[in-house]
CSV table of C-alpha atoms in Angstrom, one decimal:
chain,number,residue,atom,x,y,z
Z,19,MET,CA,-11.5,-31.2,9.7
Z,20,HIS,CA,-9.7,-27.4,8.8
Z,21,TYR,CA,-8.4,-29.5,5.9
Z,22,LEU,CA,-11.7,-29.6,4.5
Z,23,LEU,CA,-13.1,-26.5,5.8
Z,24,PHE,CA,-10.1,-24.4,3.9
Z,25,PHE,CA,-10.8,-26.3,0.9
Z,26,PHE,CA,-15.0,-25.7,1.3
Z,27,TYR,CA,-14.0,-22.2,1.4
Z,28,LEU,CA,-11.3,-21.6,-1.6
Z,29,VAL,CA,-14.1,-24.1,-3.8
Z,30,LEU,CA,-16.7,-20.9,-2.5
Z,31,PHE,CA,-14.7,-18.2,-3.3
Z,32,CYS,CA,-13.0,-19.2,-6.3
Z,33,TRP,CA,-17.0,-20.1,-7.2
Z,34,LEU,CA,-18.4,-16.0,-6.1
Z,35,ILE,CA,-14.7,-14.8,-8.4
Z,36,ILE,CA,-16.3,-16.3,-11.0
Z,37,ARG,CA,-19.9,-15.1,-10.0
Z,38,ILE,CA,-19.7,-11.6,-8.4
Z,39,LYS,CA,-20.9,-8.5,-11.0
Z,40,PHE,CA,-17.9,-6.5,-9.8
Z,41,PHE,CA,-15.2,-9.4,-10.6
Z,42,LYS,CA,-17.2,-10.0,-13.6
Z,43,ASN,CA,-17.1,-6.3,-15.0
Z,44,SER,CA,-13.2,-6.6,-15.1
Z,45,GLY,CA,-13.2,-7.8,-18.8
Z,46,MET,CA,-10.6,-10.8,-17.6
Z,47,ASP,CA,-12.1,-14.3,-18.0
Z,48,GLY,CA,-12.8,-16.4,-15.0
Z,49,ARG,CA,-9.7,-18.8,-15.3
Z,50,THR,CA,-7.5,-15.7,-15.2
Z,51,LEU,CA,-9.3,-13.9,-12.6
Z,52,VAL,CA,-9.3,-17.4,-10.4
Z,53,GLY,CA,-5.9,-18.5,-11.4
Z,54,LEU,CA,-4.5,-14.8,-10.2
Z,55,PHE,CA,-6.8,-15.5,-7.1
Z,56,LEU,CA,-4.5,-18.3,-6.6
Z,57,VAL,CA,-1.3,-16.5,-6.7
Z,58,ARG,CA,-2.5,-14.1,-4.0
Z,59,VAL,CA,-3.6,-17.2,-1.8
Z,60,ILE,CA,-0.1,-19.4,-2.1
Z,61,ALA,CA,1.5,-16.2,-0.8
Z,62,GLY,CA,-0.8,-15.4,1.6
Z,63,LEU,CA,0.1,-19.5,2.9
Z,64,ILE,CA,3.8,-19.1,3.0
Z,65,ASN,CA,3.7,-15.3,4.5
Z,66,GLY,CA,2.0,-16.9,7.1
Z,67,TYR,CA,3.7,-20.1,7.2
Z,68,ILE,CA,7.5,-17.8,7.9
Z,69,ASN,CA,5.9,-15.4,10.2
Z,70,LEU,CA,4.0,-18.6,12.4
Z,71,TYR,CA,7.1,-20.8,12.1
Z,72,TYR,CA,10.4,-18.8,10.6
Z,73,TYR,CA,10.3,-16.2,13.0
Z,74,GLN,CA,9.7,-14.9,16.1
Z,75,GLY,CA,7.2,-12.9,17.9
Z,76,THR,CA,5.7,-11.4,14.3
Z,77,ASP,CA,2.6,-8.9,14.8
Z,78,THR,CA,1.4,-11.4,12.2
Z,79,ALA,CA,1.3,-14.2,15.4
Z,80,GLY,CA,0.4,-11.5,17.8
Z,81,PHE,CA,-3.0,-10.6,15.7
Z,82,GLN,CA,-4.1,-14.2,15.7
Z,83,LEU,CA,-3.6,-15.1,19.6
Z,84,MET,CA,-5.4,-11.9,20.8
Z,85,GLY,CA,-8.0,-12.2,17.7
Z,86,ILE,CA,-8.8,-15.4,19.4
Z,87,ASP,CA,-8.2,-13.6,22.9
Z,88,GLU,CA,-11.6,-11.3,21.5
Z,89,TYR,CA,-13.7,-14.0,19.5
Z,90,HIS,CA,-14.2,-15.8,23.2
Z,91,LEU,CA,-14.7,-12.0,24.5
Z,92,LEU,CA,-17.5,-11.8,21.8
Z,93,PHE,CA,-19.3,-14.8,23.4
Z,94,HIS,CA,-18.4,-14.2,26.7
Z,95,GLN,CA,-18.4,-10.5,27.1
Z,96,PRO,CA,-20.3,-8.8,24.6
Z,97,ALA,CA,-20.6,-5.4,26.0
Z,98,GLU,CA,-16.5,-6.0,26.7
Z,99,TYR,CA,-16.2,-6.7,23.0
Z,100,PHE,CA,-18.1,-3.9,21.1
Z,101,THR,CA,-16.8,-1.2,24.2
Z,102,ASN,CA,-12.9,-2.3,24.3
Z,103,ILE,CA,-11.6,-0.6,21.0
Z,104,PHE,CA,-12.7,3.1,22.6
Z,105,GLN,CA,-11.0,2.5,25.7
Z,106,SER,CA,-7.8,4.2,25.8
Z,107,GLY,CA,-5.2,1.9,27.9
Z,108,HIS,CA,-2.5,4.6,28.4
Z,109,GLN,CA,-1.7,6.8,31.1
Z,110,SER,CA,-2.1,9.8,29.2
Z,111,GLY,CA,-5.3,9.3,27.4
Z,112,TYR,CA,-6.0,9.7,23.9
Z,113,GLY,CA,-2.6,11.5,23.7
Z,114,SER,CA,-1.5,12.8,20.1
Z,115,PHE,CA,-3.5,11.9,16.8
Z,116,LEU,CA,0.0,12.0,15.3
Z,117,GLU,CA,2.2,10.0,18.2
Z,118,SER,CA,3.6,6.9,16.8
Z,119,SER,CA,3.7,5.7,19.8
Z,120,ASN,CA,1.6,5.5,23.3
Z,121,SER,CA,-1.5,7.0,21.9
Z,122,PHE,CA,-4.8,5.3,21.5
Z,123,TRP,CA,-4.8,6.7,18.1
Z,124,ASN,CA,-1.5,4.7,17.4
Z,125,ASP,CA,-3.4,1.8,19.2
Z,126,THR,CA,-6.2,1.2,16.5
Z,127,ARG,CA,-3.7,0.2,13.6
Z,128,ASN,CA,-3.3,-3.2,15.5
Z,129,ASN,CA,-7.2,-3.1,17.5
Z,130,ILE,CA,-8.6,-2.5,14.3
Z,131,ILE,CA,-6.9,-6.5,12.2
Z,132,VAL,CA,-7.5,-7.9,15.7
Z,133,LYS,CA,-11.5,-6.9,15.6
Z,134,MET,CA,-11.1,-8.7,12.2
Z,135,LEU,CA,-9.9,-11.2,12.4
Z,136,SER,CA,-12.3,-12.0,15.5
Z,137,VAL,CA,-15.0,-12.2,13.3
Z,138,PHE,CA,-13.1,-14.1,10.9
Z,139,ASP,CA,-12.5,-17.0,13.4
Z,140,ILE,CA,-16.2,-17.3,14.1
Z,141,PHE,CA,-16.3,-18.4,10.0
Z,142,SER,CA,-12.5,-20.3,10.3
Z,143,GLY,CA,-12.3,-22.3,13.6
Z,144,LEU,CA,-10.2,-20.0,15.3
Z,145,ASN,CA,-7.6,-21.5,12.3
Z,146,PHE,CA,-5.1,-18.8,11.4
Z,147,PHE,CA,-4.4,-19.6,7.4
Z,148,ILE,CA,-8.3,-20.1,6.8
Z,149,ASN,CA,-8.2,-16.5,7.9
Z,150,SER,CA,-5.8,-15.8,5.2
Z,151,LEU,CA,-8.1,-17.3,2.9
Z,152,ILE,CA,-10.8,-15.0,3.8
Z,153,PHE,CA,-8.5,-11.9,3.9
Z,154,ASN,CA,-7.2,-11.9,0.5
Z,155,PHE,CA,-11.0,-13.1,-0.4
Z,156,LEU,CA,-11.3,-9.3,0.1
Z,157,ILE,CA,-8.0,-7.5,-1.2
Z,158,PHE,CA,-8.5,-9.4,-4.1
Z,159,PHE,CA,-11.6,-7.2,-4.3
Z,160,GLY,CA,-8.8,-4.2,-4.4
Z,161,ALA,CA,-6.0,-5.5,-6.8
Z,162,VAL,CA,-9.5,-5.9,-9.9
Z,163,GLY,CA,-11.0,-2.1,-8.8
Z,164,LEU,CA,-7.0,-1.2,-9.6
Z,165,TYR,CA,-7.2,-3.4,-12.3
Z,166,ARG,CA,-10.7,-1.9,-13.6
Z,167,VAL,CA,-9.4,1.6,-13.2
Z,168,PHE,CA,-5.7,1.1,-15.5
Z,169,VAL,CA,-7.1,-1.0,-17.6
Z,170,ASP,CA,-9.9,2.0,-19.2
Z,171,ILE,CA,-7.4,4.3,-19.9
Z,172,LEU,CA,-4.6,2.3,-20.8
Z,173,PRO,CA,-6.4,-0.8,-22.6
Z,174,ALA,CA,-4.0,-1.7,-24.3
Z,175,SER,CA,-1.3,-2.9,-21.1
Z,176,ARG,CA,-3.9,-5.6,-20.2
Z,177,ILE,CA,-1.1,-8.1,-20.1
Z,178,ILE,CA,1.4,-5.0,-18.1
Z,179,LEU,CA,-1.1,-4.2,-15.9
Z,180,MET,CA,-1.7,-8.0,-14.5
Z,181,ILE,CA,2.2,-8.2,-14.0
Z,182,CYS,CA,1.7,-4.8,-11.9
Z,183,ILE,CA,-1.4,-5.0,-10.0
Z,184,PHE,CA,-1.6,-8.5,-9.3
Z,185,LEU,CA,1.8,-10.4,-9.7
Z,186,LEU,CA,4.6,-7.9,-8.4
Z,187,PRO,CA,6.7,-10.2,-6.1
Z,188,SER,CA,7.3,-8.1,-2.8
Z,189,THR,CA,3.8,-6.5,-3.3
Z,190,VAL,CA,1.9,-9.6,-3.3
Z,191,TYR,CA,4.0,-11.4,-0.5
Z,192,PHE,CA,3.1,-8.5,2.0
Z,193,SER,CA,-0.7,-7.3,0.8
Z,194,SER,CA,-1.3,-11.1,0.8
Z,195,GLY,CA,0.0,-11.1,4.9
Z,196,ILE,CA,-2.7,-10.8,7.7
Z,197,HIS,CA,-1.1,-6.6,8.7
Z,198,ARG,CA,-2.1,-3.4,7.4
Z,199,ASP,CA,-0.1,-3.7,4.3
Z,200,GLY,CA,-2.8,-5.4,3.0
Z,201,LEU,CA,-6.0,-3.4,3.9
Z,202,ILE,CA,-3.9,0.2,2.7
Z,203,PHE,CA,-3.8,-1.6,-0.5
Z,204,LEU,CA,-7.5,-2.4,-0.4
Z,205,SER,CA,-8.5,0.9,0.7
Z,206,LEU,CA,-6.1,2.9,-1.8
Z,207,SER,CA,-7.0,1.0,-4.8
Z,208,MET,CA,-11.0,1.1,-3.7
Z,209,ILE,CA,-10.7,4.9,-3.5
Z,210,ILE,CA,-9.0,5.3,-6.7
Z,211,TYR,CA,-11.9,3.3,-8.3
Z,212,TYR,CA,-14.5,5.2,-6.7
Z,213,MET,CA,-12.5,8.4,-7.8
Z,214,TYR,CA,-12.1,7.8,-11.2
Z,215,PHE,CA,-16.1,7.1,-12.0
Z,216,MET,CA,-17.4,9.2,-10.5
Z,217,ILE,CA,-14.6,11.6,-12.3
Z,218,ARG,CA,-15.0,9.8,-15.6
Z,219,ARG,CA,-18.8,10.1,-15.5
Z,220,LYS,CA,-19.6,13.6,-14.1
Z,221,GLN,CA,-21.8,11.6,-11.2
Z,222,TYR,CA,-21.1,12.1,-7.7
Z,223,LEU,CA,-23.5,9.8,-6.6
Z,224,LEU,CA,-24.1,9.1,-2.5
Z,225,ARG,CA,-22.7,5.6,-2.8
Z,226,GLY,CA,-19.0,6.5,-4.0
Z,227,ILE,CA,-19.0,9.3,-2.1
Z,228,LEU,CA,-19.6,7.1,1.0
Z,229,PHE,CA,-17.1,4.9,0.2
Z,230,THR,CA,-14.3,7.1,-0.9
Z,231,LEU,CA,-14.8,8.3,3.0
Z,232,LEU,CA,-14.9,5.1,3.9
Z,233,TYR,CA,-12.0,4.0,2.8
Z,234,ILE,CA,-10.3,7.3,3.8
Z,235,SER,CA,-10.8,6.8,7.4
Z,236,LEU,CA,-9.3,3.1,7.0
Z,237,ILE,CA,-6.2,4.1,6.3
Z,238,ILE,CA,-6.9,7.3,9.1
Z,239,LEU,CA,-6.8,4.8,11.9
Z,240,LEU,CA,-4.5,1.9,10.6
Z,241,ARG,CA,-1.9,4.4,9.1
Z,242,ASN,CA,-2.6,8.0,9.5
Z,243,PHE,CA,0.6,9.3,7.4
Z,244,VAL,CA,-0.4,7.9,5.2
Z,245,PHE,CA,-3.5,9.6,5.1
Z,246,ILE,CA,-1.5,12.9,5.6
Z,247,ILE,CA,0.9,11.8,1.7
Z,248,LEU,CA,-2.5,11.1,0.0
Z,249,PHE,CA,-4.0,14.3,0.5
Z,250,PRO,CA,-2.3,17.0,-1.7
Z,251,ALA,CA,-2.3,14.1,-4.0
Z,252,LEU,CA,-6.2,13.5,-4.4
Z,253,LEU,CA,-6.6,16.5,-4.6
Z,254,ALA,CA,-4.1,17.7,-7.3
Z,255,TRP,CA,-5.4,14.4,-9.2
Z,256,PHE,CA,-8.9,16.1,-8.9
Z,257,LEU,CA,-8.2,19.7,-10.2
Z,258,ALA,CA,-6.0,18.7,-12.7
Z,259,GLU,CA,-9.2,16.4,-14.3
Z,260,GLN,CA,-10.6,19.9,-14.5
Z,261,LYS,CA,-7.3,21.3,-16.6
Z,262,PRO,CA,-5.7,18.2,-17.8
Z,263,ASN,CA,-4.1,19.3,-20.4
Z,264,TYR,CA,-2.3,21.7,-17.8
Z,265,SER,CA,-1.6,18.2,-15.1
Z,266,PHE,CA,1.6,18.2,-14.4
Z,267,TRP,CA,1.6,21.7,-13.8
Z,268,VAL,CA,-1.2,21.7,-11.8
Z,269,PHE,CA,0.5,18.4,-9.5
Z,270,LEU,CA,3.4,20.8,-9.3
Z,271,GLY,CA,1.4,23.9,-8.1
Z,272,VAL,CA,-0.4,21.8,-5.5
Z,273,TYR,CA,3.0,19.8,-4.3
Z,274,PHE,CA,4.6,23.3,-3.7
Z,275,PHE,CA,2.2,25.1,-2.0
Z,276,ILE,CA,1.3,22.1,0.6
Z,277,GLY,CA,5.2,22.1,0.9
Z,278,THR,CA,5.5,25.0,1.8
Z,279,LEU,CA,2.3,24.8,4.2
Z,280,PHE,CA,4.7,22.2,5.5
Z,281,PHE,CA,7.5,24.1,6.9
Z,282,CYS,CA,5.1,27.2,7.9
Z,283,SER,CA,4.0,24.4,10.1
Z,284,GLY,CA,7.2,24.2,11.8
Z,285,PHE,CA,6.6,27.5,13.5
Z,286,LEU,CA,3.4,26.8,15.0
Z,287,PRO,CA,2.9,25.1,18.4
Z,288,PRO,CA,4.1,21.2,18.9
Z,289,ALA,CA,0.5,19.5,18.5
Z,290,PHE,CA,0.8,21.6,14.3
Z,291,ASN,CA,4.6,21.3,13.8
Z,292,LEU,CA,4.5,18.4,11.1
Z,293,PRO,CA,8.1,18.3,10.7
Z,294,LEU,CA,8.2,17.7,14.2
Z,295,HIS,CA,6.0,15.1,14.2
Z,296,VAL,CA,8.2,13.4,10.7
Z,297,SER,CA,11.5,14.2,12.9
Z,298,ASN,CA,9.6,12.5,16.6
Z,299,ARG,CA,8.5,9.4,13.8
Z,300,GLN,CA,12.0,8.7,13.3
Z,301,ILE,CA,13.8,8.7,16.3
Z,302,ASP,CA,10.8,6.3,17.4
Z,303,PHE,CA,12.0,3.7,14.3
Z,304,ILE,CA,15.5,4.4,15.2
Z,305,LEU,CA,14.2,3.5,18.8
Z,306,ILE,CA,13.1,0.1,17.5
Z,307,ALA,CA,15.5,-0.1,14.9
Z,308,ARG,CA,17.7,-1.6,18.4
Z,309,ARG,CA,16.2,-4.7,18.5
Z,310,GLY,CA,15.6,-5.4,15.0
Z,311,ALA,CA,18.4,-7.5,12.9
Z,312,SER,CA,18.4,-5.1,9.7
Z,313,ALA,CA,18.7,-1.6,11.1
Z,314,ILE,CA,20.8,0.5,8.9
Z,315,ASN,CA,22.4,3.9,9.9
Z,316,ILE,CA,20.5,7.4,9.7
Z,317,ASN,CA,21.1,10.9,9.9
Z,318,PRO,CA,19.5,12.3,11.9
Z,319,LEU,CA,16.1,14.3,10.8
Z,320,TYR,CA,16.1,18.1,12.4
Z,321,PRO,CA,12.7,20.0,12.0
Z,322,ASN,CA,14.0,22.6,9.7
Z,323,PHE,CA,13.8,22.3,5.6
Z,324,ARG,CA,18.1,22.7,5.4
Z,325,SER,CA,17.8,19.1,7.3
Z,326,PHE,CA,15.0,17.8,4.7
Z,327,LEU,CA,17.0,18.9,1.9
Z,328,ASN,CA,20.4,17.6,3.7
Z,329,ASN,CA,19.0,14.4,4.4
Z,330,LEU,CA,17.3,13.9,1.1
Z,331,PRO,CA,19.8,11.8,-1.3
Z,332,GLN,CA,20.0,9.6,1.8
Z,333,ALA,CA,16.1,8.9,1.7
Z,334,LEU,CA,16.2,8.4,-2.2
Z,335,ASN,CA,18.6,5.8,-1.3
Z,336,HIS,CA,17.9,3.8,1.8
Z,337,SER,CA,13.6,3.9,0.0
Z,338,PHE,CA,14.6,3.1,-4.3
Z,339,MET,CA,17.7,1.5,-3.6
Z,340,ARG,CA,17.4,-0.7,-0.8
Z,341,PRO,CA,18.7,-3.5,0.0
Z,342,TYR,CA,21.8,-4.1,-2.2
Z,343,LEU,CA,22.5,-7.1,-3.0
Z,344,THR,CA,26.0,-6.7,-1.1
Z,345,GLU,CA,23.2,-7.3,2.3
Z,346,HIS,CA,23.7,-10.7,3.1
Z,347,LEU,CA,21.1,-10.6,5.5
Z,348,SER,CA,19.5,-12.9,4.8
Z,349,PHE,CA,18.2,-15.2,1.5
Z,350,LEU,CA,15.0,-13.2,1.5
Z,351,TYR,CA,16.5,-9.8,1.8
Z,352,THR,CA,18.7,-11.1,-1.6
Z,353,LEU,CA,15.4,-12.1,-3.8
Z,354,SER,CA,14.4,-8.4,-2.7
Z,355,GLY,CA,17.4,-6.8,-3.5
Z,356,LEU,CA,17.4,-9.1,-6.8
Z,357,GLU,CA,14.0,-7.3,-7.3
Z,358,ILE,CA,14.8,-4.0,-6.5
Z,359,LEU,CA,17.9,-3.6,-8.9
Z,360,PHE,CA,15.1,-5.0,-11.7
Z,361,TYR,CA,12.7,-2.2,-11.5
Z,362,GLU,CA,15.5,0.5,-10.9
Z,363,ILE,CA,17.2,-0.9,-14.5
Z,364,LEU,CA,13.4,-0.2,-15.7
Z,365,ILE,CA,13.6,3.1,-14.4
Z,366,PHE,CA,17.2,3.5,-15.5
Z,367,LEU,CA,14.9,2.8,-19.4
Z,368,PHE,CA,12.4,5.0,-18.7
Z,369,ILE,CA,14.4,7.7,-18.6
Z,370,PHE,CA,16.4,7.7,-21.5
Z,371,PHE,CA,14.2,5.6,-23.6
Z,372,ARG,CA,10.2,7.1,-22.3
Z,373,LYS,CA,7.7,7.8,-25.2
Z,374,LYS,CA,7.6,10.9,-26.7
Z,375,ILE,CA,3.7,12.1,-25.9
Z,376,VAL,CA,1.9,15.3,-25.6
Z,377,SER,CA,-0.4,14.1,-22.8
Z,378,VAL,CA,-0.7,12.0,-19.9
Z,379,TYR,CA,-3.5,11.0,-17.8
Z,380,PRO,CA,-3.9,12.8,-14.4
Z,381,LEU,CA,-4.0,9.5,-12.2
Z,382,ILE,CA,-0.5,8.9,-14.1
Z,383,TYR,CA,0.5,11.9,-12.2
Z,384,PHE,CA,-1.7,10.6,-9.3
Z,385,CYS,CA,0.8,7.9,-9.1
Z,386,VAL,CA,4.1,9.3,-10.0
Z,387,PHE,CA,3.5,11.8,-6.8
Z,388,LEU,CA,2.1,9.5,-4.4
Z,389,THR,CA,4.9,6.7,-4.8
Z,390,ILE,CA,7.4,9.9,-4.0
Z,391,SER,CA,6.3,10.9,-1.7
Z,392,THR,CA,5.9,7.8,0.2
Z,393,PHE,CA,8.8,6.5,-0.7
Z,394,LEU,CA,10.5,10.0,0.2
Z,395,ALA,CA,8.6,9.8,3.7
Z,396,ILE,CA,10.0,5.9,3.8
Z,397,GLY,CA,13.4,6.9,3.0
Z,398,TYR,CA,14.0,10.2,5.8
Z,399,THR,CA,12.0,8.4,8.7
Z,400,ILE,CA,12.6,4.5,8.9
Z,401,PRO,CA,16.0,3.1,9.1
Z,402,ILE,CA,15.3,-0.8,8.8
Z,403,ILE,CA,15.5,-2.5,5.8
Z,404,GLY,CA,12.4,-5.1,6.6
Z,405,ALA,CA,10.2,-2.0,6.8
Z,406,ILE,CA,11.3,-0.3,4.3
Z,407,VAL,CA,11.1,-3.3,1.6
Z,408,ARG,CA,7.1,-4.2,3.6
Z,409,TYR,CA,5.9,-0.6,3.5
Z,410,ARG,CA,6.8,0.5,0.1
Z,411,SER,CA,5.7,-3.2,-1.4
Z,412,ILE,CA,2.3,-1.6,-1.7
Z,413,TYR,CA,3.2,0.7,-3.9
Z,414,LEU,CA,5.7,-0.9,-6.2
Z,415,PRO,CA,2.3,-1.3,-8.8
Z,416,PHE,CA,1.6,3.2,-8.1
Z,417,LEU,CA,5.1,3.2,-9.3
Z,418,LEU,CA,5.6,0.9,-12.7
Z,419,ILE,CA,2.6,1.1,-14.5
Z,420,PRO,CA,3.4,5.1,-15.5
Z,421,VAL,CA,7.4,3.5,-16.1
Z,422,LEU,CA,6.2,0.2,-17.8
Z,423,ASN,CA,3.5,1.5,-20.2
Z,424,TYR,CA,5.5,5.0,-21.0
Z,425,ILE,CA,9.2,2.6,-22.1
Z,426,ASP,CA,9.3,3.4,-25.8
Z,427,TRP,CA,9.6,-0.3,-26.5
Z,428,ASN,CA,10.3,-0.3,-30.2
Z,429,ARG,CA,13.1,1.9,-29.6
Z,430,LEU,CA,14.9,-0.5,-27.0
Z,431,LYS,CA,14.0,-3.1,-29.8
Z,432,LYS,CA,15.5,-1.7,-33.0
Z,433,LEU,CA,19.1,-0.2,-30.4
Z,434,SER,CA,18.9,-4.0,-29.2
Z,435,TYR,CA,19.2,-5.0,-33.0
Z,436,SER,CA,21.5,-2.3,-34.2
Z,437,ILE,CA,23.8,-3.6,-31.4
Z,438,THR,CA,23.4,-7.4,-32.4
Z,439,SER,CA,23.6,-7.2,-36.7
């Protein structure tokens, strides 16, 4: 029965992708859209199978079981179903907004997914793989929205954009699994979509503003530290659009100002001490790493500028280069090592063979500054290779779109020809 239901929903979603105006306006034909959606569906099935049957006690398996419990609660105790998400199960109550454990605010990131799955279960008959199909249909809106933005400013790079947005292995794999990563990717993509077209058309409509705030709120509830990293990037992007010829300097100025405020907050009480929160977050991850199989050594991070500066090389190494090919943790980590090595080669080519361009779109600077700051946050705090690979995966499109579009491929062809001739 579940096989027939899965096939029914698969056909329905493929039909909707061809018919819905949001997808049709992407400029891609129906076959391409359906093909890209099927890639995501297959990745979601593989991700689900691995998390259910290969690893033990994963978050994904736990979400499914808790979603079923909430599904039964919906029909037997609806009042409890609609109010329990607002209740704190911790002795300390709601706790600090920036706490990474034992806090109501931290628990919302799981509760949202569980509630979502309980609604999916109404239509899926409690089947995990049908839930995965529904989930990926929703996330596909984010991928198409992101494509529509970048194809508007880089119309000659359609193939590159399709690869970066829809086909990067780790991005597709992790954002297709029922977890926070897919929802964060959806939220980031739709924030960029609505902001870009509001700025471009100079029309700040209520609908666009409300949807932007909705997805920002979702990010805050899922991973509040992502919003803290996202805020300066959005602010700099908005300001740079007012002076596009000075985009780089606007971004540099905003980040210098925000960085100064970040470290100055170290003189405030602990609740407002941002470097202290980052340091505490690292400690929490170190405790989690003791139970994991892919833990790596990480230097202690103290809440002061000197410690952040000293740890900078290690943070860059962890987020941009791990896992190494020499780290034989498992076959999946070897694949991830090969992927990140390939991206490192592309970045090397970008540094030494980039195009000489007078002006760069502010959105491109947004992508670069957002990615680097996120990678730094990951490198500073996370001592688990598996978590590093998963967390950075949804930001890879924002890094590789500028890299691939601004490599001077003609220079490389001429160099290759001169070497081989």
